Coordinates of N, CA, C and O in Angstrom, one line a residue:
M15 N 114.3 -57.9 64.1 CA 114.5 -56.7 63.3 C 115.9 -56.3 63.3 O 116.5 -56.1 64.4
Q16 N 116.6 -56.3 62.1 CA 118.0 -55.9 62.0 C 118.1 -54.4 61.8 O 117.4 -53.8 61.0
I17 N 119.0 -53.8 62.6 CA 119.3 -52.4 62.5 C 120.3 -52.1 61.4 O 121.4 -52.8 61.4
D18 N 120.1 -51.1 60.6 CA 121.0 -50.8 59.5 C 122.3 -50.3 60.1 O 122.4 -49.7 61.2
Q19 N 123.4 -50.7 59.5 CA 124.8 -50.4 59.9 C 125.0 -48.9 60.1 O 125.6 -48.4 61.0
N20 N 124.5 -48.1 59.1 CA 124.7 -46.7 59.2 C 124.0 -46.1 60.4 O 124.4 -45.1 61.0
T21 N 122.8 -46.7 60.7 CA 122.1 -46.2 61.9 C 122.9 -46.5 63.2 O 123.0 -45.6 64.1
I22 N 123.6 -47.6 63.3 CA 124.4 -48.0 64.4 C 125.6 -47.0 64.5 O 125.9 -46.5 65.6
V23 N 126.3 -46.7 63.4 CA 127.4 -45.8 63.4 C 126.9 -44.4 63.8 O 127.6 -43.8 64.7
S24 N 125.8 -43.9 63.3 CA 125.3 -42.6 63.7 C 125.0 -42.5 65.1 O 125.3 -41.6 65.8
A25 N 124.3 -43.6 65.7 CA 123.9 -43.6 67.1 C 125.2 -43.6 68.0 O 125.2 -42.9 69.0
I26 N 126.2 -44.4 67.6 CA 127.5 -44.4 68.4 C 128.1 -43.0 68.4 O 128.5 -42.5 69.5
V27 N 128.1 -42.3 67.3 CA 128.7 -41.0 67.2 C 128.0 -40.0 68.0 O 128.5 -39.2 68.8
V28 N 126.6 -40.0 67.8 CA 125.8 -39.0 68.5 C 125.8 -39.2 70.0 O 126.0 -38.2 70.8
V29 N 125.6 -40.4 70.4 CA 125.5 -40.7 71.9 C 126.9 -40.4 72.5 O 127.0 -39.8 73.6
G30 N 127.9 -40.9 71.8 CA 129.3 -40.6 72.3 C 129.6 -39.1 72.4 O 130.2 -38.6 73.3
W31 N 129.1 -38.4 71.4 CA 129.4 -36.9 71.3 C 128.6 -36.2 72.5 O 129.2 -35.4 73.1
I32 N 127.4 -36.6 72.7 CA 126.7 -36.0 73.8 C 127.4 -36.3 75.2 O 127.5 -35.3 76.0
F33 N 127.8 -37.5 75.4 CA 128.5 -37.8 76.6 C 129.8 -37.0 76.7 O 130.2 -36.5 77.8
S34 N 130.5 -36.9 75.6 CA 131.8 -36.1 75.6 C 131.5 -34.6 76.0 O 132.4 -34.0 76.6
L35 N 130.4 -34.1 75.5 CA 130.1 -32.7 75.8 C 129.8 -32.5 77.3 O 130.3 -31.6 77.9
C36 N 129.1 -33.5 77.8 CA 128.8 -33.5 79.3 C 130.1 -33.6 80.1 O 130.3 -32.9 81.1
F37 N 131.0 -34.5 79.6 CA 132.3 -34.7 80.3 C 133.1 -33.4 80.2 O 133.8 -33.0 81.2
H38 N 133.1 -32.7 79.1 CA 133.8 -31.5 78.9 C 133.3 -30.4 79.9 O 134.1 -29.7 80.6
E39 N 132.0 -30.3 79.9 CA 131.4 -29.2 80.8 C 131.6 -29.6 82.2 O 131.7 -28.7 83.1
Y40 N 131.6 -30.9 82.5 CA 131.8 -31.3 83.9 C 133.2 -30.9 84.3 O 133.4 -30.5 85.5
G41 N 134.2 -31.0 83.4 CA 135.5 -30.5 83.7 C 135.6 -29.0 84.1 O 136.2 -28.6 85.1
H42 N 134.9 -28.2 83.3 CA 134.8 -26.8 83.7 C 134.1 -26.6 85.0 O 134.6 -25.8 85.9
G43 N 133.0 -27.3 85.3 CA 132.3 -27.2 86.5 C 133.1 -27.6 87.7 O 133.1 -26.9 88.8
L44 N 133.8 -28.8 87.6 CA 134.6 -29.3 88.7 C 135.7 -28.3 89.1 O 136.0 -28.0 90.2
A45 N 136.4 -27.8 88.0 CA 137.5 -26.8 88.3 C 137.0 -25.5 88.9 O 137.6 -25.0 89.9
A46 N 135.8 -25.1 88.5 CA 135.2 -23.9 89.1 C 134.8 -24.1 90.6 O 135.1 -23.3 91.4
Y47 N 134.3 -25.3 90.8 CA 133.9 -25.7 92.2 C 135.2 -25.7 93.1 O 135.2 -25.2 94.2
L48 N 136.2 -26.4 92.6 CA 137.5 -26.4 93.4 C 138.1 -25.1 93.5 O 138.9 -24.8 94.5
G49 N 137.9 -24.2 92.5 CA 138.5 -22.9 92.6 C 137.7 -21.9 93.4 O 138.2 -20.7 93.6
G50 N 136.6 -22.3 94.0 CA 135.9 -21.4 94.9 C 134.5 -21.1 94.6 O 133.7 -20.5 95.4
D51 N 134.0 -21.4 93.4 CA 132.6 -21.1 93.0 C 131.7 -22.3 93.5 O 131.4 -23.2 92.7
K52 N 131.2 -22.2 94.7 CA 130.4 -23.3 95.3 C 129.0 -23.4 94.7 O 128.3 -24.3 94.9
S53 N 128.6 -22.3 94.0 CA 127.3 -22.3 93.4 C 127.2 -23.3 92.3 O 126.1 -23.7 91.9
I54 N 128.3 -23.8 91.8 CA 128.3 -24.8 90.7 C 127.6 -26.0 91.1 O 126.8 -26.6 90.4
K55 N 127.8 -26.5 92.4 CA 127.1 -27.7 92.9 C 125.6 -27.5 93.0 O 124.8 -28.3 92.6
E56 N 125.2 -26.3 93.5 CA 123.8 -26.0 93.6 C 123.1 -26.0 92.3 O 121.9 -26.3 92.2
K57 N 123.8 -25.5 91.3 CA 123.2 -25.5 89.9 C 123.1 -26.8 89.2 O 122.5 -27.0 88.2
G58 N 123.7 -27.8 89.9 CA 123.7 -29.2 89.3 C 124.7 -29.5 88.3 O 124.6 -30.5 87.6
Y59 N 125.7 -28.7 88.1 CA 126.7 -28.9 87.1 C 127.7 -30.0 87.4 O 128.4 -30.5 86.4
L60 N 127.8 -30.5 88.6 CA 128.7 -31.6 88.9 C 128.0 -32.9 88.7 O 127.9 -33.8 89.5
S61 N 127.5 -33.1 87.4 CA 126.8 -34.3 87.0 C 127.0 -34.5 85.5 O 127.5 -33.6 84.9
F62 N 126.6 -35.6 85.0 CA 126.6 -35.9 83.6 C 125.3 -35.8 83.0 O 125.0 -36.4 81.9
N63 N 124.4 -35.1 83.6 CA 123.0 -34.9 83.1 C 123.0 -33.7 82.1 O 123.2 -32.6 82.5
P64 N 122.8 -34.0 80.8 CA 122.8 -32.9 79.8 C 121.7 -31.8 80.0 O 121.8 -30.7 79.5
F65 N 120.7 -32.2 80.8 CA 119.5 -31.3 81.0 C 119.8 -30.2 82.0 O 118.9 -29.3 82.2
V66 N 120.9 -30.2 82.7 CA 121.2 -29.2 83.7 C 121.9 -27.9 83.1 O 122.0 -26.9 83.7
Y67 N 122.2 -28.0 81.8 CA 122.9 -26.9 81.2 C 122.0 -25.8 80.9 O 120.8 -25.9 80.8
T68 N 122.6 -24.6 80.8 CA 121.8 -23.4 80.6 C 121.0 -23.4 79.4 O 119.9 -22.8 79.3
N69 N 121.5 -24.0 78.3 CA 120.7 -24.0 77.1 C 120.9 -25.4 76.4 O 121.9 -25.6 75.7
V70 N 120.0 -26.3 76.7 CA 120.1 -27.7 76.2 C 120.1 -27.7 74.7 O 120.9 -28.4 74.1
G71 N 119.3 -26.8 74.1 CA 119.2 -26.8 72.6 C 120.6 -26.4 72.0 O 121.0 -27.1 71.1
L72 N 121.2 -25.3 72.5 CA 122.5 -24.9 71.9 C 123.7 -25.7 72.4 O 124.6 -25.9 71.6
S73 N 123.6 -26.2 73.6 CA 124.7 -26.9 74.1 C 124.8 -28.4 73.8 O 125.8 -29.0 73.7
I74 N 123.6 -29.0 73.6 CA 123.6 -30.5 73.4 C 122.9 -30.8 72.1 O 123.5 -31.5 71.2
V75 N 121.6 -30.4 71.9 CA 120.9 -30.9 70.7 C 121.4 -30.4 69.4 O 121.7 -31.2 68.5
L76 N 121.7 -29.1 69.3 CA 122.2 -28.5 68.0 C 123.6 -29.1 67.6 O 123.7 -29.6 66.5
P77 N 124.5 -29.2 68.6 CA 125.8 -29.8 68.2 C 125.6 -31.3 67.8 O 126.3 -31.7 66.9
A78 N 124.7 -32.0 68.4 CA 124.5 -33.4 68.1 C 124.0 -33.5 66.7 O 124.4 -34.4 65.9
V79 N 123.0 -32.6 66.3 CA 122.5 -32.6 65.0 C 123.5 -32.3 63.9 O 123.6 -32.9 62.9
V80 N 124.4 -31.3 64.2 CA 125.4 -30.9 63.3 C 126.4 -32.1 63.1 O 126.8 -32.3 62.0
V81 N 126.8 -32.8 64.2 CA 127.6 -33.9 64.1 C 127.0 -35.0 63.2 O 127.6 -35.6 62.3
L82 N 125.7 -35.2 63.4 CA 125.0 -36.2 62.6 C 125.0 -35.9 61.1 O 125.0 -36.8 60.3
L83 N 125.0 -34.6 60.8 CA 125.1 -34.1 59.4 C 126.5 -34.1 58.9 O 126.7 -33.7 57.7
G84 N 127.5 -34.4 59.7 CA 128.9 -34.5 59.2 C 129.7 -33.3 59.5 O 130.8 -33.1 59.0
G85 N 129.2 -32.4 60.4 CA 129.9 -31.1 60.7 C 130.6 -31.2 62.0 O 130.7 -32.2 62.6
I86 N 131.0 -30.0 62.5 CA 131.7 -29.9 63.7 C 130.7 -29.4 64.7 O 130.3 -28.2 64.6
G87 N 130.3 -30.2 65.7 CA 129.3 -29.8 66.7 C 129.8 -29.1 67.9 O 129.9 -29.7 68.9
L88 N 130.1 -27.8 67.7 CA 130.6 -27.1 68.9 C 129.5 -26.7 69.8 O 128.4 -26.2 69.4
P89 N 129.6 -26.9 71.1 CA 128.6 -26.5 72.1 C 128.6 -25.0 72.3 O 129.6 -24.3 72.2
G90 N 127.4 -24.5 72.7 CA 127.3 -23.1 73.2 C 127.7 -23.1 74.7 O 128.1 -24.1 75.3
A91 N 127.7 -21.9 75.3 CA 128.0 -21.8 76.7 C 127.1 -22.7 77.5 O 125.9 -22.7 77.3
A92 N 127.6 -23.5 78.4 CA 126.8 -24.4 79.2 C 126.9 -24.2 80.7 O 125.9 -24.1 81.4
V93 N 128.1 -24.1 81.2 CA 128.4 -23.9 82.6 C 128.5 -22.5 82.9 O 129.5 -21.8 82.4
M94 N 127.6 -21.9 83.7 CA 127.7 -20.5 84.1 C 128.6 -20.4 85.4 O 128.1 -20.8 86.4
V95 N 129.8 -19.9 85.2 CA 130.7 -19.8 86.3 C 130.7 -18.3 86.9 O 130.7 -17.4 86.1
N96 N 130.6 -18.2 88.2 CA 130.7 -16.9 88.9 C 132.2 -16.6 89.1 O 132.8 -17.0 90.1
S97 N 132.8 -15.9 88.1 CA 134.2 -15.7 88.2 C 134.6 -14.9 89.5 O 135.8 -15.1 89.9
A98 N 133.7 -14.1 90.0 CA 134.0 -13.3 91.2 C 134.3 -14.2 92.4 O 135.0 -13.8 93.4
S99 N 133.8 -15.4 92.3 CA 133.9 -16.4 93.5 C 135.2 -17.1 93.4 O 135.6 -17.8 94.3
L100 N 135.9 -17.1 92.2 CA 137.1 -17.9 92.0 C 138.3 -17.2 92.8 O 138.3 -16.0 92.9
R101 N 139.2 -18.0 93.2 CA 140.4 -17.5 93.9 C 141.5 -17.0 93.0 O 142.6 -17.6 93.0
G102 N 141.2 -16.0 92.2 CA 142.2 -15.4 91.4 C 142.2 -15.8 90.0 O 141.5 -16.6 89.5
R103 N 143.1 -15.1 89.2 CA 143.2 -15.3 87.8 C 143.7 -16.7 87.4 O 143.3 -17.2 86.4
V104 N 144.6 -17.3 88.2 CA 145.1 -18.6 87.9 C 143.9 -19.6 87.8 O 143.8 -20.4 86.9
W105 N 143.0 -19.5 88.8 CA 141.8 -20.4 88.8 C 140.9 -20.1 87.6 O 140.3 -21.0 87.0
E106 N 140.8 -18.9 87.2 CA 140.0 -18.6 86.0 C 140.6 -19.3 84.8 O 139.8 -19.8 83.9
S107 N 141.9 -19.2 84.7 CA 142.6 -19.9 83.6 C 142.4 -21.4 83.7 O 142.2 -22.1 82.7
I108 N 142.5 -22.0 84.9 CA 142.3 -23.4 85.1 C 140.9 -23.9 84.7 O 140.8 -24.9 84.1
V109 N 139.9 -23.0 85.0 CA 138.5 -23.4 84.6 C 138.4 -23.5 83.1 O 137.8 -24.4 82.6
A110 N 139.0 -22.6 82.4 CA 139.0 -22.6 80.9 C 139.7 -23.8 80.4 O 139.3 -24.4 79.4
L111 N 140.8 -24.1 81.0 CA 141.7 -25.3 80.6 C 141.0 -26.6 80.9 O 141.2 -27.6 80.1
A112 N 140.2 -26.7 82.0 CA 139.7 -28.0 82.4 C 138.8 -28.7 81.4 O 138.9 -29.9 81.3
G113 N 138.0 -27.9 80.7 CA 137.1 -28.5 79.7 C 137.9 -29.3 78.6 O 137.7 -30.4 78.4
P114 N 138.9 -28.6 77.9 CA 139.7 -29.3 76.9 C 140.5 -30.4 77.5 O 140.7 -31.5 76.9
L115 N 140.9 -30.3 78.8 CA 141.7 -31.4 79.4 C 140.8 -32.6 79.6 O 141.2 -33.7 79.3
F116 N 139.5 -32.4 80.0 CA 138.6 -33.5 80.2 C 138.3 -34.1 78.8 O 138.1 -35.3 78.7
S117 N 138.2 -33.3 77.8 CA 138.0 -33.8 76.4 C 139.1 -34.6 76.0 O 138.9 -35.7 75.3
L118 N 140.3 -34.2 76.3 CA 141.5 -35.0 76.0 C 141.5 -36.3 76.7 O 141.8 -37.4 76.1
I119 N 141.1 -36.4 77.9 CA 141.0 -37.6 78.7 C 140.0 -38.5 78.0 O 140.3 -39.7 77.9
F120 N 138.9 -38.0 77.6 CA 137.8 -38.8 77.0 C 138.4 -39.4 75.7 O 138.2 -40.5 75.4
T121 N 139.1 -38.5 74.9 CA 139.6 -39.0 73.6 C 140.7 -40.0 73.8 O 140.7 -41.0 73.0
V122 N 141.6 -39.9 74.7 CA 142.6 -40.9 75.0 C 141.9 -42.2 75.4 O 142.3 -43.3 74.9
A123 N 140.9 -42.2 76.2 CA 140.2 -43.4 76.6 C 139.5 -44.0 75.4 O 139.5 -45.3 75.3
L124 N 139.0 -43.2 74.5 CA 138.3 -43.7 73.3 C 139.3 -44.4 72.4 O 139.0 -45.5 71.9
I125 N 140.4 -43.8 72.2 CA 141.5 -44.4 71.3 C 142.0 -45.7 71.9 O 142.3 -46.6 71.2
W126 N 142.2 -45.7 73.3 CA 142.6 -46.9 73.9 C 141.6 -48.0 73.7 O 142.0 -49.1 73.5
F127 N 140.3 -47.7 73.8 CA 139.3 -48.7 73.6 C 139.4 -49.2 72.1 O 139.3 -50.4 71.9
I128 N 139.6 -48.3 71.2 CA 139.6 -48.7 69.8 C 140.8 -49.7 69.5 O 140.7 -50.7 68.8
R129 N 142.0 -49.3 70.1 CA 143.2 -50.1 69.9 C 143.3 -51.4 70.7 O 144.0 -52.3 70.3
S130 N 142.7 -51.4 71.9 CA 143.0 -52.6 72.7 C 141.8 -53.6 72.8 O 142.0 -54.7 73.4
T131 N 140.6 -53.2 72.3 CA 139.5 -54.1 72.4 C 139.6 -55.2 71.4 O 140.1 -55.0 70.3
P132 N 139.2 -56.4 71.8 CA 139.2 -57.5 70.9 C 138.3 -57.2 69.7 O 137.5 -56.2 69.8
P133 N 138.5 -57.9 68.6 CA 137.7 -57.5 67.4 C 136.2 -57.2 67.7 O 135.5 -58.0 68.4
I134 N 135.8 -56.1 67.2 CA 134.4 -55.7 67.4 C 133.8 -55.5 66.0 O 134.5 -55.3 65.0
P135 N 132.4 -55.4 66.0 CA 131.8 -55.2 64.7 C 132.3 -54.0 64.0 O 132.6 -53.0 64.6
D136 N 132.3 -54.0 62.6 CA 132.9 -52.9 61.8 C 132.2 -51.6 62.1 O 132.8 -50.5 62.1
E137 N 130.8 -51.7 62.3 CA 130.1 -50.4 62.5 C 130.5 -49.8 63.9 O 130.5 -48.6 64.0
W138 N 130.8 -50.6 64.9 CA 131.2 -50.1 66.2 C 132.6 -49.4 66.0 O 132.8 -48.3 66.5
L139 N 133.5 -50.1 65.3 CA 134.8 -49.5 65.0 C 134.7 -48.2 64.2 O 135.4 -47.3 64.5
A140 N 133.9 -48.2 63.2 CA 133.7 -47.0 62.4 C 133.2 -45.9 63.2 O 133.7 -44.7 63.1
G141 N 132.2 -46.1 64.0 CA 131.6 -45.1 64.8 C 132.6 -44.5 65.8 O 132.7 -43.3 66.0
A142 N 133.2 -45.4 66.5 CA 134.2 -45.0 67.6 C 135.4 -44.2 66.9 O 135.9 -43.2 67.5
S143 N 135.8 -44.7 65.8 CA 137.0 -44.0 65.1 C 136.6 -42.6 64.6 O 137.4 -41.7 64.8
Y144 N 135.4 -42.5 64.0 CA 135.0 -41.2 63.5 C 134.8 -40.3 64.7 O 135.2 -39.1 64.7
L145 N 134.2 -40.8 65.8 CA 134.1 -40.0 67.0 C 135.4 -39.5 67.5 O 135.6 -38.3 67.9
A146 N 136.4 -40.3 67.5 CA 137.8 -40.0 68.0 C 138.3 -38.8 67.1 O 138.9 -37.9 67.6
V147 N 138.2 -38.9 65.8 CA 138.6 -37.9 64.9 C 137.9 -36.6 65.2 O 138.6 -35.5 65.3
L148 N 136.6 -36.6 65.4 CA 135.9 -35.4 65.7 C 136.3 -34.8 67.0 O 136.5 -33.6 67.2
E149 N 136.6 -35.6 68.0 CA 137.1 -35.2 69.3 C 138.4 -34.4 69.2 O 138.6 -33.3 69.8
I150 N 139.3 -35.0 68.4 CA 140.6 -34.4 68.2 C 140.5 -33.1 67.5 O 141.1 -32.1 67.8
L151 N 139.6 -33.1 66.4 CA 139.4 -31.9 65.6 C 138.9 -30.7 66.5 O 139.4 -29.6 66.4
V152 N 137.9 -31.0 67.3 CA 137.3 -30.0 68.1 C 138.2 -29.5 69.2 O 138.3 -28.4 69.6
L153 N 139.1 -30.5 69.7 CA 140.1 -30.1 70.7 C 141.0 -29.1 70.1 O 141.4 -28.1 70.8
I154 N 141.5 -29.3 68.9 CA 142.4 -28.4 68.2 C 141.7 -27.1 68.0 O 142.2 -26.0 68.4
F155 N 140.5 -27.1 67.5 CA 139.7 -25.9 67.2 C 139.5 -25.1 68.5 O 139.7 -23.9 68.6
N156 N 139.1 -25.8 69.6 CA 138.7 -25.1 70.8 C 139.9 -24.5 71.6 O 139.7 -23.6 72.4
L157 N 141.1 -25.0 71.2 CA 142.3 -24.4 71.9 C 142.9 -23.2 71.1 O 143.9 -22.6 71.6
L158 N 142.3 -22.9 70.0 CA 142.7 -21.7 69.3 C 142.5 -20.4 70.2 O 141.4 -20.3 70.8
P159 N 143.4 -19.5 70.2 CA 143.2 -18.3 71.1 C 142.3 -17.3 70.5 O 142.6 -16.1 70.3
V160 N 141.0 -17.7 70.2 CA 140.0 -16.8 69.6 C 138.9 -16.5 70.7 O 138.5 -17.5 71.4
P161 N 138.6 -15.3 70.9 CA 137.5 -15.0 71.9 C 136.3 -15.8 71.7 O 135.8 -16.0 70.6
G162 N 135.8 -16.4 72.8 CA 134.7 -17.3 72.7 C 135.1 -18.7 72.9 O 134.2 -19.6 73.1
L163 N 136.3 -19.0 72.6 CA 136.8 -20.4 72.7 C 137.6 -20.6 74.0 O 138.2 -19.6 74.6
D164 N 137.8 -21.8 74.5 CA 138.5 -22.1 75.7 C 140.0 -21.7 75.6 O 140.6 -21.3 76.6
G165 N 140.5 -21.8 74.4 CA 141.9 -21.4 74.2 C 142.2 -19.9 74.5 O 143.2 -19.6 75.1
Y166 N 141.2 -19.1 74.2 CA 141.3 -17.7 74.6 C 141.1 -17.5 76.1 O 141.8 -16.7 76.8
G167 N 140.1 -18.3 76.6 CA 139.8 -18.2 78.1 C 141.0 -18.6 79.0 O 141.0 -18.1 80.1
I168 N 141.9 -19.4 78.5 CA 143.0 -19.8 79.3 C 143.9 -18.6 79.6 O 144.4 -18.5 80.7
F169 N 144.2 -17.7 78.6 CA 145.1 -16.6 78.9 C 144.4 -15.3 79.1 O 145.0 -14.3 79.4
E170 N 143.1 -15.2 78.9 CA 142.3 -14.0 79.0 C 142.5 -13.3 80.4 O 142.7 -12.1 80.5
P171 N 142.5 -14.1 81.5 CA 142.6 -13.5 82.8 C 143.9 -12.7 83.0 O 144.0 -11.8 83.9
F172 N 144.9 -13.0 82.2 CA 146.2 -12.4 82.4 C 146.4 -11.2 81.4 O 147.5 -10.5 81.4
L173 N 145.4 -10.9 80.6 CA 145.5 -9.7 79.7 C 145.2 -8.5 80.5 O 144.4 -8.5 81.4
P174 N 145.7 -7.3 80.1 CA 145.3 -6.1 80.7 C 143.8 -5.8 80.6 O 143.2 -6.2 79.6
K175 N 143.2 -5.2 81.6 CA 141.8 -5.0 81.6 C 141.3 -4.3 80.4 O 140.2 -4.7 79.8
P176 N 141.9 -3.2 79.9 CA 141.4 -2.6 78.7 C 141.3 -3.5 77.5 O 140.4 -3.4 76.7
I177 N 142.3 -4.4 77.3 CA 142.3 -5.3 76.2 C 141.1 -6.3 76.4 O 140.4 -6.7 75.4
Q178 N 140.9 -6.8 77.6 CA 139.8 -7.7 77.9 C 138.5 -7.1 77.5 O 137.6 -7.7 76.9
D179 N 138.4 -5.8 77.9 CA 137.1 -5.1 77.7 C 136.9 -4.9 76.2 O 135.7 -5.0 75.7
K180 N 137.9 -4.7 75.4 CA 137.8 -4.6 74.0 C 137.4 -5.9 73.3 O 136.7 -5.9 72.3
L181 N 138.0 -6.9 73.8 CA 137.8 -8.2 73.1 C 136.5 -8.9 73.6 O 136.1 -9.8 72.9
I182 N 136.0 -8.5 74.7 CA 134.8 -9.2 75.2 C 133.6 -9.1 74.2 O 132.8 -10.0 74.1
K183 N 133.6 -8.0 73.4 CA 132.5 -7.8 72.4 C 132.6 -8.8 71.3 O 131.6 -9.1 70.6
F184 N 133.8 -9.4 71.1 CA 134.0 -10.3 70.0 C 133.7 -11.8 70.4 O 133.8 -12.7 69.6
Q185 N 133.5 -12.0 71.7 CA 133.3 -13.4 72.2 C 132.0 -14.0 71.5 O 132.1 -15.2 71.3
R186 N 131.0 -13.3 71.2 CA 129.9 -13.8 70.6 C 130.1 -14.2 69.1 O 129.5 -15.1 68.5
F187 N 131.0 -13.4 68.5 CA 131.2 -13.6 67.0 C 132.5 -14.3 66.7 O 132.7 -14.6 65.5
G188 N 133.4 -14.5 67.6 CA 134.7 -15.2 67.4 C 134.5 -16.5 66.7 O 135.1 -16.8 65.7
I189 N 133.6 -17.4 67.3 CA 133.4 -18.7 66.8 C 132.8 -18.7 65.4 O 133.2 -19.4 64.5
L190 N 131.8 -17.8 65.3 CA 131.1 -17.7 64.0 C 132.1 -17.2 62.9 O 132.0 -17.8 61.8
L191 N 132.9 -16.3 63.2 CA 133.9 -15.8 62.2 C 134.9 -16.9 61.8 O 135.2 -17.1 60.7
L192 N 135.3 -17.7 62.8 CA 136.2 -18.8 62.6 C 135.5 -19.9 61.7 O 136.1 -20.5 60.8
M193 N 134.2 -20.2 62.0 CA 133.4 -21.1 61.2 C 133.3 -20.7 59.8 O 133.4 -21.5 58.9
V194 N 133.0 -19.4 59.6 CA 132.9 -18.8 58.2 C 134.3 -19.0 57.5 O 134.3 -19.4 56.3
V195 N 135.4 -18.8 58.2 CA 136.7 -19.0 57.6 C 136.8 -20.5 57.1 O 137.3 -20.8 56.0
L196 N 136.4 -21.4 58.0 CA 136.6 -22.8 57.7 C 135.7 -23.2 56.5 O 136.0 -24.1 55.8
W197 N 134.5 -22.6 56.4 CA 133.6 -22.9 55.3 C 134.0 -22.3 54.0 O 133.7 -22.8 52.9
T198 N 134.7 -21.2 54.0 CA 135.0 -20.4 52.8 C 136.5 -20.5 52.4 O 136.8 -20.1 51.3
V199 N 137.3 -21.0 53.3 CA 138.8 -21.0 52.9 C 139.1 -22.5 52.9 O 139.4 -23.1 54.0
P200 N 139.2 -23.2 51.7 CA 139.4 -24.6 51.7 C 140.7 -25.1 52.4 O 140.6 -26.1 53.0
W201 N 141.8 -24.4 52.2 CA 143.0 -24.8 52.8 C 143.0 -24.8 54.3 O 143.6 -25.7 55.0
A202 N 142.2 -23.9 54.9 CA 142.1 -23.8 56.4 C 141.3 -25.0 56.9 O 141.6 -25.6 57.9
N203 N 140.2 -25.3 56.1 CA 139.4 -26.5 56.5 C 140.2 -27.8 56.4 O 140.1 -28.6 57.3
S204 N 140.9 -27.9 55.3 CA 141.7 -29.1 55.1 C 142.8 -29.2 56.1 O 143.1 -30.3 56.6
L205 N 143.4 -28.1 56.5 CA 144.5 -28.1 57.5 C 143.9 -28.7 58.9 O 144.6 -29.5 59.5
L206 N 142.7 -28.2 59.2 CA 142.1 -28.6 60.5 C 141.8 -30.1 60.5 O 142.2 -30.9 61.4
W207 N 141.2 -30.6 59.4 CA 140.8 -32.0 59.3 C 142.0 -32.9 59.2 O 142.1 -34.0 59.8
E208 N 143.0 -32.5 58.4 CA 144.2 -33.3 58.2 C 145.0 -33.4 59.6 O 145.6 -34.4 59.9
S209 N 145.0 -32.3 60.3 CA 145.7 -32.3 61.6 C 145.0 -33.3 62.6 O 145.6 -34.0 63.3
A210 N 143.7 -33.3 62.5 CA 142.9 -34.3 63.3 C 143.2 -35.7 62.9 O 143.4 -36.6 63.8
F211 N 143.2 -36.0 61.6 CA 143.5 -37.3 61.2 C 144.9 -37.7 61.5 O 145.2 -38.9 61.9

């Protein structure tokens, strides 16, 4: 039985995407553990098992479905970090930065695979290439300084407490607002995709 080429491309993208999400969250978890939150290990976050996350549906399944439909599959909150256990604001910032850093490592490895591997079937090349573009796109998106994204989390610990308190209410809606902008403002959507390409 021969598998359709589109099915192979879709499978590569979805499986690769799920692994990249696990790798991203592992980065957050590892940084939190090194920064002083030892509960991370007890919660099982120092693994690549997608089922240990706080919400498998929002963190893994929904993003994978969105990617399959051609969209940007942003994960929901997955690693629950006890910030009070971390050794200061610098480690809070490092924890936020670690996820995108691990995503960057995954993307660089993926691009290296695409460029250095001997000729591979077209469907494998198409799947890996599209996955690389998605990874870059989400990396750019995730580093925007918008509440709810890692880009904001990197500098949030250094903001005055009153400003943190005011912005915390927008963390639930920051990503949604940004997604609405991307859906309704064509030039913003084009800028993001063109930057990734």
